[in-house]
Coordinates of C-alpha atoms in Angstrom, one line a residue:
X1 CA -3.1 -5.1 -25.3
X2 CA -3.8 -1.2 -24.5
X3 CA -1.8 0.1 -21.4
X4 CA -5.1 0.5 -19.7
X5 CA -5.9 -3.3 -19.6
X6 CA -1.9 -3.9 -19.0
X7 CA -2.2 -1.5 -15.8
X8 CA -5.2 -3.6 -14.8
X9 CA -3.9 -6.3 -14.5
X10 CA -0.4 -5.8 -13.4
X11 CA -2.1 -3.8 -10.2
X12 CA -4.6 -7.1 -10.1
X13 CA -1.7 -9.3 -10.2
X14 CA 0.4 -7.3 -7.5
X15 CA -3.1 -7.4 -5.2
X16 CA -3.2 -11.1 -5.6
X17 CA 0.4 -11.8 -4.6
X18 CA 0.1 -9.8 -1.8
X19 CA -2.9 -11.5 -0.8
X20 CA -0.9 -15.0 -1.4
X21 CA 2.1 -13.8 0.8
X22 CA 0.5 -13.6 4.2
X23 CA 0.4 -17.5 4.0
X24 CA 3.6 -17.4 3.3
X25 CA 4.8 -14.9 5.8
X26 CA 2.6 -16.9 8.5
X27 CA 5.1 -19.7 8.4
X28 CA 8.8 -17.4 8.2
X29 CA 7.7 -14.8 10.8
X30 CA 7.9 -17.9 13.2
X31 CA 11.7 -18.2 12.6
X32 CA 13.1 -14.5 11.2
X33 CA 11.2 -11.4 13.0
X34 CA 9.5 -8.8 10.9
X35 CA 12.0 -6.1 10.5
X36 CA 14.7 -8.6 9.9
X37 CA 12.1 -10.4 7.3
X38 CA 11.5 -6.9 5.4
X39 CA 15.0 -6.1 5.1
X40 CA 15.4 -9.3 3.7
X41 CA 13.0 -8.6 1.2
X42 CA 13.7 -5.3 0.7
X43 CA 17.3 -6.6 0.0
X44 CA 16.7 -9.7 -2.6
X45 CA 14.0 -7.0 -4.4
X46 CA 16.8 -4.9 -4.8
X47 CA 18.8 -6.9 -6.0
X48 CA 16.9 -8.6 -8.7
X49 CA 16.0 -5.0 -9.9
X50 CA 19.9 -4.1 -10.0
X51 CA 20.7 -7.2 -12.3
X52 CA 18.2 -6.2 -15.0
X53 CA 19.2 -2.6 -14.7
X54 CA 22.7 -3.8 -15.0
X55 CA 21.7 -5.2 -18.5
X56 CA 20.0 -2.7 -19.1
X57 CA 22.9 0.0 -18.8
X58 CA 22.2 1.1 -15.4
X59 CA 20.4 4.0 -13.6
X60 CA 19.5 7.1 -15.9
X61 CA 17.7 9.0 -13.5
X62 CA 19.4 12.3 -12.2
X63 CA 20.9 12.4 -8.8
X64 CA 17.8 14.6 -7.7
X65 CA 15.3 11.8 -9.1
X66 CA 17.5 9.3 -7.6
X67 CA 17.4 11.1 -4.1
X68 CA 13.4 11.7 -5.1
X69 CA 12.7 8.0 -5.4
X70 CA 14.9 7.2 -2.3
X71 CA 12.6 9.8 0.0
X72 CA 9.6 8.1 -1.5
X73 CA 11.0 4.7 -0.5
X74 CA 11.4 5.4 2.8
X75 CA 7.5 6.5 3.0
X76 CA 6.4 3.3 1.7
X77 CA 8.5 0.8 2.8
X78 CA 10.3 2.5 5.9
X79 CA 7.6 4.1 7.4
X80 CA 4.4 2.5 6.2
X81 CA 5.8 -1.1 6.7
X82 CA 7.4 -0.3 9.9
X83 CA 3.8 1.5 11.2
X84 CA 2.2 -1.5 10.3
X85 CA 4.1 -4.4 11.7
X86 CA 4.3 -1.8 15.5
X87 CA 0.7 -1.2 15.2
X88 CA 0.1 -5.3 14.6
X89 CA 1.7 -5.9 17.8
X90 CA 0.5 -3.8 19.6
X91 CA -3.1 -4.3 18.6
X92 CA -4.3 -7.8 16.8
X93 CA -4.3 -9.2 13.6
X94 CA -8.2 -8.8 13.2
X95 CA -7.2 -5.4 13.7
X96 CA -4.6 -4.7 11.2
X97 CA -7.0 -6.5 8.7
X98 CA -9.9 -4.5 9.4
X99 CA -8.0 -0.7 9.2
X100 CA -5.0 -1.3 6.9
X101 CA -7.9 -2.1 4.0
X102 CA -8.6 2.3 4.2
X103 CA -5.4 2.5 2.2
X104 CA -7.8 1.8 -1.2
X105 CA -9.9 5.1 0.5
X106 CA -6.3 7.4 0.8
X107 CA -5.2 6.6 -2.3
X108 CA -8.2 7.6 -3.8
X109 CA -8.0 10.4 -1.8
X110 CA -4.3 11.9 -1.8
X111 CA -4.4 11.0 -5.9
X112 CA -7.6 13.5 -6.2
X113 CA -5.9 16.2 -3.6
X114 CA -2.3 15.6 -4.7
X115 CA -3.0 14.5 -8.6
X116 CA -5.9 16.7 -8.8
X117 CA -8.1 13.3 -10.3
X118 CA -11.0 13.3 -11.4
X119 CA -13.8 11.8 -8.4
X120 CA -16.1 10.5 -10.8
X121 CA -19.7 9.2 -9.3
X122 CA -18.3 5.3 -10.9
X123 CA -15.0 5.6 -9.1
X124 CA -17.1 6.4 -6.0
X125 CA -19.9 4.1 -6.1
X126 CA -16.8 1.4 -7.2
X127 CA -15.3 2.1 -4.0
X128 CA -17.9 2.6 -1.8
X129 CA -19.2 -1.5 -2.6
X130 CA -15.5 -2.8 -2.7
X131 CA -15.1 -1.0 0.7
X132 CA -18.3 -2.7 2.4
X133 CA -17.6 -5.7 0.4
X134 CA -13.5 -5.6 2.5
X135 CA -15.8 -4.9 5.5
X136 CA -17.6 -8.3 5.0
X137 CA -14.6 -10.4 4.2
X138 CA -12.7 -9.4 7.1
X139 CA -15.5 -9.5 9.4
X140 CA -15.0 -6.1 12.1
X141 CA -16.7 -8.3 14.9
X142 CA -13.6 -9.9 15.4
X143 CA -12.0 -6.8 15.9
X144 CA -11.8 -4.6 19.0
X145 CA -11.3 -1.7 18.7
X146 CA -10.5 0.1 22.1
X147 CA -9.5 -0.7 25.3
X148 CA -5.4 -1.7 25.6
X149 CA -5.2 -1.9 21.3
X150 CA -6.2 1.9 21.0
X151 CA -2.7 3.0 20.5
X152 CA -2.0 0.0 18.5
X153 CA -5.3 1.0 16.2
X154 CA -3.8 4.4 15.3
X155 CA -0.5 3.1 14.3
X156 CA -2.7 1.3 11.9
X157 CA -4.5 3.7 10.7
X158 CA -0.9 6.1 10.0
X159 CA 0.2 3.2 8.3
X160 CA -3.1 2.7 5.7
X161 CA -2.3 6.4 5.7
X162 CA 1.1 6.4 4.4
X163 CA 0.8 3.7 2.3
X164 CA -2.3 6.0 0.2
X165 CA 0.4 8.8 0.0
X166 CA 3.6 6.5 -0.9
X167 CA 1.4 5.1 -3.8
X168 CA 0.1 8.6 -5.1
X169 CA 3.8 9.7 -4.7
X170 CA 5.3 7.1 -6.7
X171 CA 3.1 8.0 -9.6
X172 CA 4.0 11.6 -9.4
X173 CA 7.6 10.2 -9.9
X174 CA 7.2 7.7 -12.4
X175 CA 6.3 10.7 -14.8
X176 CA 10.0 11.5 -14.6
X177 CA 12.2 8.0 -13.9
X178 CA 11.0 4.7 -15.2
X179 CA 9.4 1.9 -13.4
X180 CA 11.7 -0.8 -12.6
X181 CA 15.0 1.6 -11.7
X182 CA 12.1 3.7 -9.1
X183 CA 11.0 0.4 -7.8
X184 CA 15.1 -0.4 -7.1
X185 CA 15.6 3.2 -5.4
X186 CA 12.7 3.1 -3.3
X187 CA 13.6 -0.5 -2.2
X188 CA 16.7 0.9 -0.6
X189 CA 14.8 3.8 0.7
X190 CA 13.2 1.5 3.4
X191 CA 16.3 0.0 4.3
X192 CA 17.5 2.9 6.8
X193 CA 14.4 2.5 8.5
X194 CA 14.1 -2.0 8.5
X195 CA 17.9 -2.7 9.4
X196 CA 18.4 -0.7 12.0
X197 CA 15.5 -2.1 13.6
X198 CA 15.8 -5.6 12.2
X199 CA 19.2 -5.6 13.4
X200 CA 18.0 -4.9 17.2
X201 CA 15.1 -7.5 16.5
X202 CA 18.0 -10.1 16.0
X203 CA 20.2 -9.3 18.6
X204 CA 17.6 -9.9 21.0
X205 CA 16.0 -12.6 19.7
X206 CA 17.8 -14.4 17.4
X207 CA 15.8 -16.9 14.9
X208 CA 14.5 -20.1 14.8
X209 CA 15.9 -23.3 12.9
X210 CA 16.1 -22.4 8.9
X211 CA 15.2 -25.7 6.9
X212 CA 14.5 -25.7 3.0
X213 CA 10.9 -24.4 3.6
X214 CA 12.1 -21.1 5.4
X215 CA 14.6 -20.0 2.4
X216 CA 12.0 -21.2 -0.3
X217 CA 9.8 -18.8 1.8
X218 CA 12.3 -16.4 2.2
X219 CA 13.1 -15.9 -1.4
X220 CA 9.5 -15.8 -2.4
X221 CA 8.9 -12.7 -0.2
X222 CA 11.8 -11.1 -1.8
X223 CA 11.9 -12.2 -5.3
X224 CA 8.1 -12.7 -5.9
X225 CA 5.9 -10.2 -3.1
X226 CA 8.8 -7.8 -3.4
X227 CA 10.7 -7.5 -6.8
X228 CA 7.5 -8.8 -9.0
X229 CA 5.0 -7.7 -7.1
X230 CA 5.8 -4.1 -6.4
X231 CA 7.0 -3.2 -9.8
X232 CA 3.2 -4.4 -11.5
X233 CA 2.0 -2.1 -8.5
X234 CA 3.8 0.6 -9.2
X235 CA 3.8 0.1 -13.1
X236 CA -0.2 -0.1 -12.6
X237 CA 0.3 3.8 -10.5
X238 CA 2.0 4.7 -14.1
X239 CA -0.6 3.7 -16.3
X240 CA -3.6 4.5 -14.6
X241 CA -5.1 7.1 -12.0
X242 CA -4.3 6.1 -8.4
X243 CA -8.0 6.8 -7.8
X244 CA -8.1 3.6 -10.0
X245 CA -5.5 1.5 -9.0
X246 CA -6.3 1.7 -5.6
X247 CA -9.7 -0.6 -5.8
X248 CA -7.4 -3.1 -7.3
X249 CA -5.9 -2.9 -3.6
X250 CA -9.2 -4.9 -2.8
X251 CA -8.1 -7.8 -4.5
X252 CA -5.7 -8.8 -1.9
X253 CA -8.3 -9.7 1.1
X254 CA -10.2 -12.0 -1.2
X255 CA -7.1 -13.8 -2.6
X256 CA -5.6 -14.5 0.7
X257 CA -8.6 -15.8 2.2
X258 CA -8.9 -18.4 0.0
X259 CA -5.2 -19.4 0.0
X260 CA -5.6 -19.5 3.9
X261 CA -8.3 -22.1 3.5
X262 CA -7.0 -23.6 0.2
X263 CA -3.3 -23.8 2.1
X264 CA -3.9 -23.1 5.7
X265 CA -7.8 -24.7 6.2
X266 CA -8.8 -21.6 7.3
X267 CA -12.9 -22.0 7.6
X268 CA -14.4 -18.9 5.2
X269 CA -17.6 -18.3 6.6
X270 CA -20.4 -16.5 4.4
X271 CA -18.9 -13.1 4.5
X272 CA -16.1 -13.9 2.7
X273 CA -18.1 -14.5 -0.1
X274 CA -21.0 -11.5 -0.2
X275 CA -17.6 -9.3 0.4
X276 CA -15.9 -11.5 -2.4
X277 CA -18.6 -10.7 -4.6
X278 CA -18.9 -7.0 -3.7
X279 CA -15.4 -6.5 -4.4
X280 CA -16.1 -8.1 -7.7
X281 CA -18.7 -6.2 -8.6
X282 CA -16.6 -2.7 -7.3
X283 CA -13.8 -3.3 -9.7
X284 CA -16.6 -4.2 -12.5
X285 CA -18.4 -0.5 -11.9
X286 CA -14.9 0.8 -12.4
X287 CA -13.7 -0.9 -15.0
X288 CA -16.8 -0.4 -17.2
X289 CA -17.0 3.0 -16.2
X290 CA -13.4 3.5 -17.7
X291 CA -14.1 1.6 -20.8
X292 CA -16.9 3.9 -21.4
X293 CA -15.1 7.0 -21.2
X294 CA -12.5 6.0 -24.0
X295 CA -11.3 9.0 -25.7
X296 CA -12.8 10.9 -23.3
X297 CA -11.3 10.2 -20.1
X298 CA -8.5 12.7 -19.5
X299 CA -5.1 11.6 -20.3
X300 CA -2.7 10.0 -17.5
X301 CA 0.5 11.3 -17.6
X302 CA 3.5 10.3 -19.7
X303 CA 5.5 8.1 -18.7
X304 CA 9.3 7.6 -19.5
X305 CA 9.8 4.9 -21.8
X306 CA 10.6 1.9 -20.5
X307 CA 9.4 -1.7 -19.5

């Protein structure tokens, strides 16, 4: 398997598990509050990384990598996070559907401003169905978008906004410190951001009864839609052009749609599939278009070696 097809489908896979982990985070959120959830997650990620790096004799990264990473981190999974569960609040969930899925449009964005990429007229036209195909799935009717939620709406938007930068930041990294130890450094960049605040969450609300199906949840989020997931995600940033990965991004509306109505019976009404289908047919452009290019498609950057 070429690393192109690898970074494919490990940033496919991480879209997927994302998508899969809201049905799962529907049913913990009612017994541990967000910021106390992602510190939770941010913790057992962590931790899972630490082990393997443990066998695998431990950070090599320099201290100003390590401190690198650590900033980076606290973009991503302080500050993006954080934006988005304070913006979900104060606006809706239709909402936070509808503008956290520009991040695929940032990343494209910050990778050809930051990365100096390559907009190619297949990466565009890729985006541009995917993007009206996100539109359809997650159906802006049910949105508002003024009134009380305005506020609410632009903490959204900074948070689809941050994301694009972490992701185009953590491939500028990942040319200098290997995948799975910056995936364990910027896990405890969030942390200064999520305890502090899922600490106060906790002290004034406490949590609800935790039964088997609340830890299985628990350590799903952390192990699986943290550890797993984010590493194929930020693996995927190595291998490829962010302009690339970030249509994979699109992935994650479709997936958890149908687990809502696979899972949840959730009705999926005729959007979901035209947007499912545009979305298909986005990441098809764009993954033809970069077959075709072969040999001559500029060279990503090289990585450090490791898994």
């Amino acid at each position: 398997m070429s690393q192109k097809t690898f970074g494919l489908l490990a940033g496919l896979a991480a879209a997927s598990i994302w998508g899969g982990m809201y049905v799962v985070s529907k049913i913990v959120l009612d017994i541990i509050p967000p910021f106390a959830l992602v510190s939770l997650r941010l913790i057992l990620g962590a931790a899972c990384l630490f082990v393997i790096l443990v066998v695998q004799k431990g950070l090599r990264a320099s201290a100003a990598q390590r401190t690198t990473a650590v900033l980076v981190g606290l973009v991503g999974y302080g500050i993006s996070l954080g934006l988005q569960f304070v913006g979900t609040r104060m606006s809706t969930a239709a909402n936070a559907s509808l503008v956290t899925s520009a991040s695929p449009v940032f990343i494209f964005l910050f990778g050809a401003w930051i990365l100096r990429e390559n907009i190619t007229l297949a990466r565009s036209a890729a985006l541009a169905l995917a993007t009206i195909g996100v539109i359809a799935v997650v159906d802006p009717r049910a949105a508002n978008l003024g009134g009380q939620v305005f506020w609410g709406n632009l903490v959204l938007l900074g948070a689809a906004i941050t994301w694009g930068l972490y992701s185009v930041l953590i491939k500028r990294v990942s040319t200098v410190v290997g995948t799975l130890e910056l995936s364990f450094l910027a896990f405890l960049g969030g942390l200064p951001v999520s305890l502090p605040l899922g600490s106060l969450e906790l002290s004034r609300q406490g949590v609800g009864v935790i039964n088997l199906a609340v830890v299985l949840g628990v350590l799903y989020l952390g192990i699986v839609s943290t550890a797993l997931a984010l590493y194929l995600w930020n693996k995927s940033l190595a291998l490829l052009d962010a302009g690339l990965v970030s249509l994979l991004f699109f992935a994650q509306p479709v997936v958890g749609g149908g687990l809502g109505a696979t899972l949840l019976h959730e009705s999926l009404g005729p959007g979901y599939w035209l947007g499912a289908a545009l979305i298909a047919a986005g990441l098809w452009v764009a993954a033809r278009s970069e077959g075709m290019m072969g040999a001559n498609r500029r060279a990503a950057p090289q990585t450090v070696d490791e898994v």
